[in-house]
XYZ file of C-alpha atoms in Angstrom:
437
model
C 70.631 -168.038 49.587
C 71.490 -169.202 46.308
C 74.544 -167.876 44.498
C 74.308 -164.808 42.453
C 73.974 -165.052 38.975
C 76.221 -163.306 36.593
C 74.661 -159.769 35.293
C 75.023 -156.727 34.600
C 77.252 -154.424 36.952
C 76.945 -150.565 37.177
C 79.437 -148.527 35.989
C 81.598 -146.557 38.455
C 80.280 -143.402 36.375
C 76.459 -144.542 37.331
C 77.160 -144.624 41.184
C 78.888 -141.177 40.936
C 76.014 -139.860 39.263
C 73.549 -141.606 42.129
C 75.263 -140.396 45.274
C 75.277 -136.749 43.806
C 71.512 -137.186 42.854
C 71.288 -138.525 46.456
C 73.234 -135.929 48.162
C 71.144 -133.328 49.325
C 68.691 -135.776 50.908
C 72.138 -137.556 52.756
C 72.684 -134.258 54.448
C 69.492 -133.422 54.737
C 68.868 -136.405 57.182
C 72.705 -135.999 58.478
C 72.118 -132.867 60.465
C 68.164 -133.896 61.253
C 70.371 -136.659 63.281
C 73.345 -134.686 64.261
C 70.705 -131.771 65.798
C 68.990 -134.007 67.754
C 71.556 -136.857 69.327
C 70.277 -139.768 71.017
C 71.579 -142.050 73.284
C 71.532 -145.974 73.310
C 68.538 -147.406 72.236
C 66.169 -144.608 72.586
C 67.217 -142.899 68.494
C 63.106 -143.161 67.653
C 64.027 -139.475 65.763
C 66.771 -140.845 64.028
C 64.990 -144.164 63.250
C 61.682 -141.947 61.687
C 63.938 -140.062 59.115
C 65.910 -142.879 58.102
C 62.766 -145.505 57.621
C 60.786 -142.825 55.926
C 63.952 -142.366 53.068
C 64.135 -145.562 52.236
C 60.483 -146.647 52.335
C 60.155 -143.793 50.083
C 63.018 -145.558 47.970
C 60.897 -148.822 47.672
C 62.618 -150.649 50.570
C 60.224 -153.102 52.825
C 60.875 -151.702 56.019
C 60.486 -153.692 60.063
C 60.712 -151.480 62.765
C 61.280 -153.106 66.142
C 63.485 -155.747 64.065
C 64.717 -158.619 66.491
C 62.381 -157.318 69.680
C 64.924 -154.314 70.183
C 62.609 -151.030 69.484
C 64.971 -148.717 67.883
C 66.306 -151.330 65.335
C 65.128 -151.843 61.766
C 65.304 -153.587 58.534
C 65.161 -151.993 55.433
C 65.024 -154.715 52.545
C 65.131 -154.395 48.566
C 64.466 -157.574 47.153
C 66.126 -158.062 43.221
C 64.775 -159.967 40.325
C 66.225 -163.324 41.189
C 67.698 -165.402 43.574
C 71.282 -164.215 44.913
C 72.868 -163.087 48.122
C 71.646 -161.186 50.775
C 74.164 -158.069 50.956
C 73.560 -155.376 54.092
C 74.701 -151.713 54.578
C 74.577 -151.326 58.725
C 73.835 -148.173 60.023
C 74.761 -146.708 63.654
C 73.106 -143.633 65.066
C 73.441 -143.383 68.205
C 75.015 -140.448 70.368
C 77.243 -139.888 73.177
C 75.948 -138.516 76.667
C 76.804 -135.119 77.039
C 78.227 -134.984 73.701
C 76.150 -135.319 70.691
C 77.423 -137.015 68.042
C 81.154 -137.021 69.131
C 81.509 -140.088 67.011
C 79.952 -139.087 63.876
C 77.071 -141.562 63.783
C 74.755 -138.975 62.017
C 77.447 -139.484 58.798
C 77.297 -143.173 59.303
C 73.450 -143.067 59.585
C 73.082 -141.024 56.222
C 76.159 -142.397 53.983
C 75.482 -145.689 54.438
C 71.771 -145.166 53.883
C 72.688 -143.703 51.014
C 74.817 -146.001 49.657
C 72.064 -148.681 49.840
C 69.699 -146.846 47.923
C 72.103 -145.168 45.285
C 73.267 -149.332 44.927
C 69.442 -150.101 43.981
C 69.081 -147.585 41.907
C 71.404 -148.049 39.973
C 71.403 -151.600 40.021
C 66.979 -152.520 40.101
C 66.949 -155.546 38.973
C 69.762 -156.951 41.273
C 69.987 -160.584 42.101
C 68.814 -161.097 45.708
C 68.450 -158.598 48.672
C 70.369 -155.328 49.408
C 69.348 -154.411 52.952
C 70.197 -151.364 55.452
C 70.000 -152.767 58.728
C 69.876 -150.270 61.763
C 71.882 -151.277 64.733
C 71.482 -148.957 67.558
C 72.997 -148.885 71.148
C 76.807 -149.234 69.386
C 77.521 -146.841 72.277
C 78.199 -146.767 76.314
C 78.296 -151.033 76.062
C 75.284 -151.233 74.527
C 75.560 -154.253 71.816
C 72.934 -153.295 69.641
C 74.433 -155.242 66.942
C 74.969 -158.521 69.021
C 71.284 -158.155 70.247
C 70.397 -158.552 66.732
C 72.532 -161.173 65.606
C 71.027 -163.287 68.776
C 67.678 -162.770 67.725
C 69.013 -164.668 64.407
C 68.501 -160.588 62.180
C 71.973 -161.609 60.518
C 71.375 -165.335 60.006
C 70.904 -164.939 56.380
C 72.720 -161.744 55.849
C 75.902 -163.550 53.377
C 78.329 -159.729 54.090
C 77.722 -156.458 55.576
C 79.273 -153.200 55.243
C 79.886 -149.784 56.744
C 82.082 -147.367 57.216
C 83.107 -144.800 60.323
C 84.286 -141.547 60.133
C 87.502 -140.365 61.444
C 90.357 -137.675 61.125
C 92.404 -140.151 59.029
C 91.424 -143.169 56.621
C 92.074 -146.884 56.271
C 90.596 -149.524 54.511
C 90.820 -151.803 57.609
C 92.054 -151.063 61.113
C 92.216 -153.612 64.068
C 89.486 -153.223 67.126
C 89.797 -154.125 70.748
C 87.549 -156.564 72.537
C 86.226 -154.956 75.127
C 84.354 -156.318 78.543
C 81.946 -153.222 79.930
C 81.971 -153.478 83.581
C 80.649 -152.059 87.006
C 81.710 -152.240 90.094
C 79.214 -151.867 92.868
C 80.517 -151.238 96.606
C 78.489 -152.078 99.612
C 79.261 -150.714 103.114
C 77.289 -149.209 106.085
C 76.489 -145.166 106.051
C 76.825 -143.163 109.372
C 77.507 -139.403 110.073
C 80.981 -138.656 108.856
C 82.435 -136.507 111.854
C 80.077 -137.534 114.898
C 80.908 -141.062 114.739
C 82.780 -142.385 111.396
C 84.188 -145.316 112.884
C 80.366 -147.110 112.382
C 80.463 -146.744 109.147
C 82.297 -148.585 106.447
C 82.845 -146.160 103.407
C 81.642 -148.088 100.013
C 83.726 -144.616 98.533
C 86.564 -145.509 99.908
C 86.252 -148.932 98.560
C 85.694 -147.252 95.054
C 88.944 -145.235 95.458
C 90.976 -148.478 96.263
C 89.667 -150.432 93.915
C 90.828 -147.883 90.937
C 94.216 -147.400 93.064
C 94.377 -151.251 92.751
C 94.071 -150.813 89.119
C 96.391 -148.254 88.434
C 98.631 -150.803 90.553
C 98.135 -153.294 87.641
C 99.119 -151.480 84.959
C 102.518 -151.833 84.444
C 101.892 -155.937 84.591
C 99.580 -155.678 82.285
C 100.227 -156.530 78.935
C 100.658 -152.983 76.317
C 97.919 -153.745 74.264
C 95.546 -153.546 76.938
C 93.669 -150.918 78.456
C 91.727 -150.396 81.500
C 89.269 -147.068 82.012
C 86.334 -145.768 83.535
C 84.398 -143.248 86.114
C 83.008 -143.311 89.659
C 79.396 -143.193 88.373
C 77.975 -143.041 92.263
C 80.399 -142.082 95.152
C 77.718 -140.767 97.382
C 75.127 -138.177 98.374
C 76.289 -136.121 101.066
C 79.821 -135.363 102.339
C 78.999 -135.585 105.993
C 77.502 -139.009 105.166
C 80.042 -142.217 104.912
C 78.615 -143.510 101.483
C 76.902 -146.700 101.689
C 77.005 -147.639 98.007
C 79.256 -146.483 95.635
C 80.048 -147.702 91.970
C 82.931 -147.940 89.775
C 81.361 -148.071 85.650
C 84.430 -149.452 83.563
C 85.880 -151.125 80.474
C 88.594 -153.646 80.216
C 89.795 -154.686 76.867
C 93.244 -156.283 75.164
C 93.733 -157.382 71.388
C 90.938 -160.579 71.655
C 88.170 -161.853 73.473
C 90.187 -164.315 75.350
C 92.900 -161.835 76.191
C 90.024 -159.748 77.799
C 88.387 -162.156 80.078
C 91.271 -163.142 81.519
C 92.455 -159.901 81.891
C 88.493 -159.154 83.832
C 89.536 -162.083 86.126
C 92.297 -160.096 87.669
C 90.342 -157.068 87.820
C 87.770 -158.888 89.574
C 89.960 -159.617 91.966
C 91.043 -156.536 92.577
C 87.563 -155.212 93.914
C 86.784 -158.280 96.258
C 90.571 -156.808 97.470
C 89.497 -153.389 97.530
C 86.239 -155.262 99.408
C 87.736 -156.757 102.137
C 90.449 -153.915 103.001
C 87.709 -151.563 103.744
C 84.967 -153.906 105.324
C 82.735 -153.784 102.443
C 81.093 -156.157 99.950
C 81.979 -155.676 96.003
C 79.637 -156.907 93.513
C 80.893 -157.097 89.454
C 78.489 -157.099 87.113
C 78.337 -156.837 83.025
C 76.621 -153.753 82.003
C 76.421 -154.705 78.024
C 77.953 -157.905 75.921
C 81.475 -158.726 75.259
C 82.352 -156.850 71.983
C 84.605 -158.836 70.043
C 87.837 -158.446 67.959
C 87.102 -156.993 64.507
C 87.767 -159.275 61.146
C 88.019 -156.953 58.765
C 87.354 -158.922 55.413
C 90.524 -157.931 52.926
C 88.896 -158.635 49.546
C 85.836 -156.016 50.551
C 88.001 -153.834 52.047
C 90.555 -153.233 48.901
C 87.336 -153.048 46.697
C 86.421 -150.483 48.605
C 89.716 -148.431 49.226
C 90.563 -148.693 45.118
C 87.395 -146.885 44.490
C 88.017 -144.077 47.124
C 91.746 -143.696 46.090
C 90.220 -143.213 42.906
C 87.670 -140.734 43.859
C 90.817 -138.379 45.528
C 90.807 -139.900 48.814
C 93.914 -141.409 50.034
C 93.394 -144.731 52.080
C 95.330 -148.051 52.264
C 95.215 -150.385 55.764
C 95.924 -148.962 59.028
C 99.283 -150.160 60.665
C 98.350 -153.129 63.077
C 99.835 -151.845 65.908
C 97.958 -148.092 66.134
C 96.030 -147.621 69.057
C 92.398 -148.246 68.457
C 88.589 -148.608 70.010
C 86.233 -151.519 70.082
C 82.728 -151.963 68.694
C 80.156 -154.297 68.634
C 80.770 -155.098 64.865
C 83.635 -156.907 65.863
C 80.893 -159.305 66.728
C 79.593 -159.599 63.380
C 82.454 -159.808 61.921
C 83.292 -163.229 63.643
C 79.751 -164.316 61.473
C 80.346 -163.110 58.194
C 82.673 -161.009 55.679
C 82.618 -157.510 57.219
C 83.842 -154.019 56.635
C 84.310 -150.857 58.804
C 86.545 -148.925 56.931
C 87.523 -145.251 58.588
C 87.188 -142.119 56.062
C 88.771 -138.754 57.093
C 85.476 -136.429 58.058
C 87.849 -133.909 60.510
C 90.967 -132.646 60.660
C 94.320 -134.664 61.019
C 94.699 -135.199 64.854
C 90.922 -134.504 65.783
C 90.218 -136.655 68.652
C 87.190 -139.709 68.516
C 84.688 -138.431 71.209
C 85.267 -135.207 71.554
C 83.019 -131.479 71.322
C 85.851 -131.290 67.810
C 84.669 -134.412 66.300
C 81.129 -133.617 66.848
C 81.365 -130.290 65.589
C 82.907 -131.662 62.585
C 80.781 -133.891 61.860
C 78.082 -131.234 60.639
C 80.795 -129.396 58.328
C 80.829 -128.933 54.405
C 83.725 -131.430 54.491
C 82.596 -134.168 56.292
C 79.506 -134.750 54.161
C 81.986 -134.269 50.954
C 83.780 -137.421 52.378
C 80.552 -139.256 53.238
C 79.309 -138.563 49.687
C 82.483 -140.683 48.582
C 82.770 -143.348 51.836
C 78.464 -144.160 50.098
C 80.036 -144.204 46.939
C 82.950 -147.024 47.878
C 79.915 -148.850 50.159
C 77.810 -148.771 46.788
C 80.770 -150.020 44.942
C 81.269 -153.147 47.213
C 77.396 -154.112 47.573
C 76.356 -153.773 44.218
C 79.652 -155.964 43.285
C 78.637 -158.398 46.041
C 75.046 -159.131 44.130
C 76.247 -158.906 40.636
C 79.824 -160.592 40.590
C 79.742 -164.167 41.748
C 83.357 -164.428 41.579
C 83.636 -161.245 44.265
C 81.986 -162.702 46.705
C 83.103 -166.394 46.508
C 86.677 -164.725 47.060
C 85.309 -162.858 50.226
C 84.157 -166.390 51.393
C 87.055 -167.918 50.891
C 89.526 -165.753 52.748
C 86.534 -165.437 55.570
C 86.820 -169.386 55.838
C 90.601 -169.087 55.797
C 91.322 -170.999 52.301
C 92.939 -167.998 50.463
C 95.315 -165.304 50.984
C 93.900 -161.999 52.492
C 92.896 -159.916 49.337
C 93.696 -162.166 46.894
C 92.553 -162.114 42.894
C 91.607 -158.264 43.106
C 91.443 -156.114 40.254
C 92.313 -152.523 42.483
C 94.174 -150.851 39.885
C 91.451 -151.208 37.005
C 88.962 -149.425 39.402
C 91.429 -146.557 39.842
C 91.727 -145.976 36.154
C 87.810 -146.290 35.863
C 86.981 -143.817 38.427
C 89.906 -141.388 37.631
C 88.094 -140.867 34.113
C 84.922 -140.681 35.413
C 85.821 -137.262 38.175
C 87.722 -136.069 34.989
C 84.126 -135.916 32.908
C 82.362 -134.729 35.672
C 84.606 -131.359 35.889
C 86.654 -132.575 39.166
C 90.326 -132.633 37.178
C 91.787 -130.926 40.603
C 90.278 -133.838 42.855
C 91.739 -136.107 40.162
C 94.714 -134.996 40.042
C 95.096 -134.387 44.134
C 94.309 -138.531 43.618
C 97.477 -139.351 41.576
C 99.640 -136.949 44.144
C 98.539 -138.036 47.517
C 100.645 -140.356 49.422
C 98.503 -143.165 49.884
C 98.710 -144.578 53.270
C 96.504 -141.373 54.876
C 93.519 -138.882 53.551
């Protein structure tokens, strides 16, 4: 699209005012979500509540956006030409789980964020968009689904953030390959005669001894995980078929399919030492490595700072996850940002996290993760400078975070929580250490 024209940008003060407006709605459709978890690309619940806000916000909504059913696009067109600026939203849950991850708070904030951003901003220069990527989950690539079928082809930055028991503006992702193993042999009765069949089980067990083998060649970035997903029926039946569902990843793509190469390897191995047949298969894409976008990101971590909420990078080197916006993220600027929603040490994926993400506390921080999104998107369509400089470092011609104005945000939104009757938040913002929230 064309470049934004210089206008008008809302004060700090005005998106405050918008995401408390918009709060009870957030959590409203927060814990319709969180109640009702669903897994990869069947979240039609989730998709109904979400839609329905923001057509009732005046956003265009598709359903069904790029020929995947539970995906959308949600789009508020401005007053002129300008860039096309999108708020992605996850909400999708774990099996067994719920929402272990917290997609239900990624769901609602960032929905929230796109709408408090129009609001307060209607006459915007080109679009402001919430797209809904679901399947993030169990491999399933919702988001490189859509960017295939082109969704993202005029989309010029996208944000989000992820909750988490600790914040950072950016933090580095995995690539991860999602796997399965399937085993092949030839079922007889286990004690009568055992030595006609050829146990695809025990073909499954030596294939993840064979990994366990590897690890200590392997290099420390890397990680290798996953479950016997069929090992058999009976156990006075030698298992004809068994399978091994896994994921391989290391610090980039290339790192990773190398790294599958061996691990392929190992199950034709495991294969032939048992006298079956091993078949490898992909069970979703190849998420990539994630490019966080440094000029977005310290937009976006001045304004929570500001708002009480400690949050600088993540250290480069902490252990981490993968996701599929990694993918994006090779396309265009990208955040994912991680806001504290649980306590300090409350594992991803877990009956904790899930339960947390339905507390007082964790919609408090979502409140001010919409605010920083709102911050970044409506600076995006109103600030031509902005979002040359978050082209620029995505192309690699400047310095990572260069020309920003963090500390003037501070100030801004420091005054702000003081006239709205939060001095103790402000104050707990001058106090914290900043590297954690």
């Amino acid at each position: 699209m064309s470049e934004t024209t210089p206008g008008p940008t809302p004060t700090l003060k005005d998106l405050s005012d918008e995401l408390t407006a918009l709060r009870p709605r957030m959590e409203e459709v927060s814990r319709a979500i969180h109640e009702r978890p669903e897994l990869k690309f069947a979240e039609f619940h989730a998709v109904q509540v979400l839609t329905s806000w923001l057509a009732e916000a005046g956003f265009v909504v598709e359903t069904g956006a790029g020929g995947v059913d539970t995906a959308f696009v949600a789009v508020h067109e401005g007053g002129g030409p300008g860039p096309y600026v999108a708020v992605l939203a996850e909400y999708d849950a774990l099996p067994g789980l719920g929402h272990g991850c917290g997609h239900n708070l990624i769901a609602a904030g960032g929905t929230a964020a796109a709408i408090a951003a129009v609001r307060a901003l209607p006459d915007h220069a080109g679009t402001i968009a919430v797209i809904g990527t679901p399947g993030e989950e169990m491999g399933g690539g919702g988001k490189v689904l859509l960017a295939e079928a082109g969704v993202f082809d005029e989309v010029d930055a996208a944000v989000m953030f992820h909750p988490a028991d600790r914040s950072a503006t950016t933090q580095h992702a995995l690539a991860a390959a999602h796997l399965r193993a399937d085993f092949t042999g030839v079922s007889a009765h286990a004690a009568r005669t055992p030595w006609e069949g050829r146990s695809a089980l025990a073909a499954a067990q030596l294939f993840l001894n064979a990994l366990d083998s590897m690890r200590q060649f392997m290099p420390p970035t890397a990680r290798l995980h996953g479950i016997v997903s069929d090992g058999g029926r009976a156990p006075n039946v030698v298992p004809a078929r068994a399978a091994v569902d896994f994921y391989v990843r290391d610090t980039t793509s290339a790192a990773t399919e190398a790294l599958v190469e061996r691990v392929r390897a190992a199950a034709r191995g495991a294969a032939l030492a048992t006298g079956t047949d091993a078949a490898v298969t992909e069970t979703g894409a190849l998420y990539a490595e994630r490019r966080d976008n440094n000029v977005l990101a310290a937009r976006f971590g001045a304004t929570l700072r500001a708002l009480g909420v400690g949050i600088a990078p993540g250290a480069p080197h902490e252990p981490a996850g993968s996701s599929d916006i990694g993918n994006i993220s090779q396309l265009l600027p990208v955040i994912h940002p991680y806001v504290r929603t649980a306590e300090f040490g409350t594992p991803s994926h877990s009956d904790a996290m899930r339960d947390a993400a339905a507390t007082d506390f964790a919609h408090d921080r979502t409140q001010v993760a919409a605010t920083g999104l709102a911050r970044v998107v409506t600076d995006l369509v109103s600030d031509p400078e902005f979002l040359a400089a978050a082209r620029a470092e995505f192309a690699g011609e400047a310095a990572p975070g260069e020309g920003l104005d963090g500390e003037e945000d501070d100030v801004e939104i420091l005054e702000v929580i003081e006239t709205h009757g939060h001095p103790g938040r402000a104050r707990h913002a001058r106090r914290i250490r900043p590297c954690r929230s």
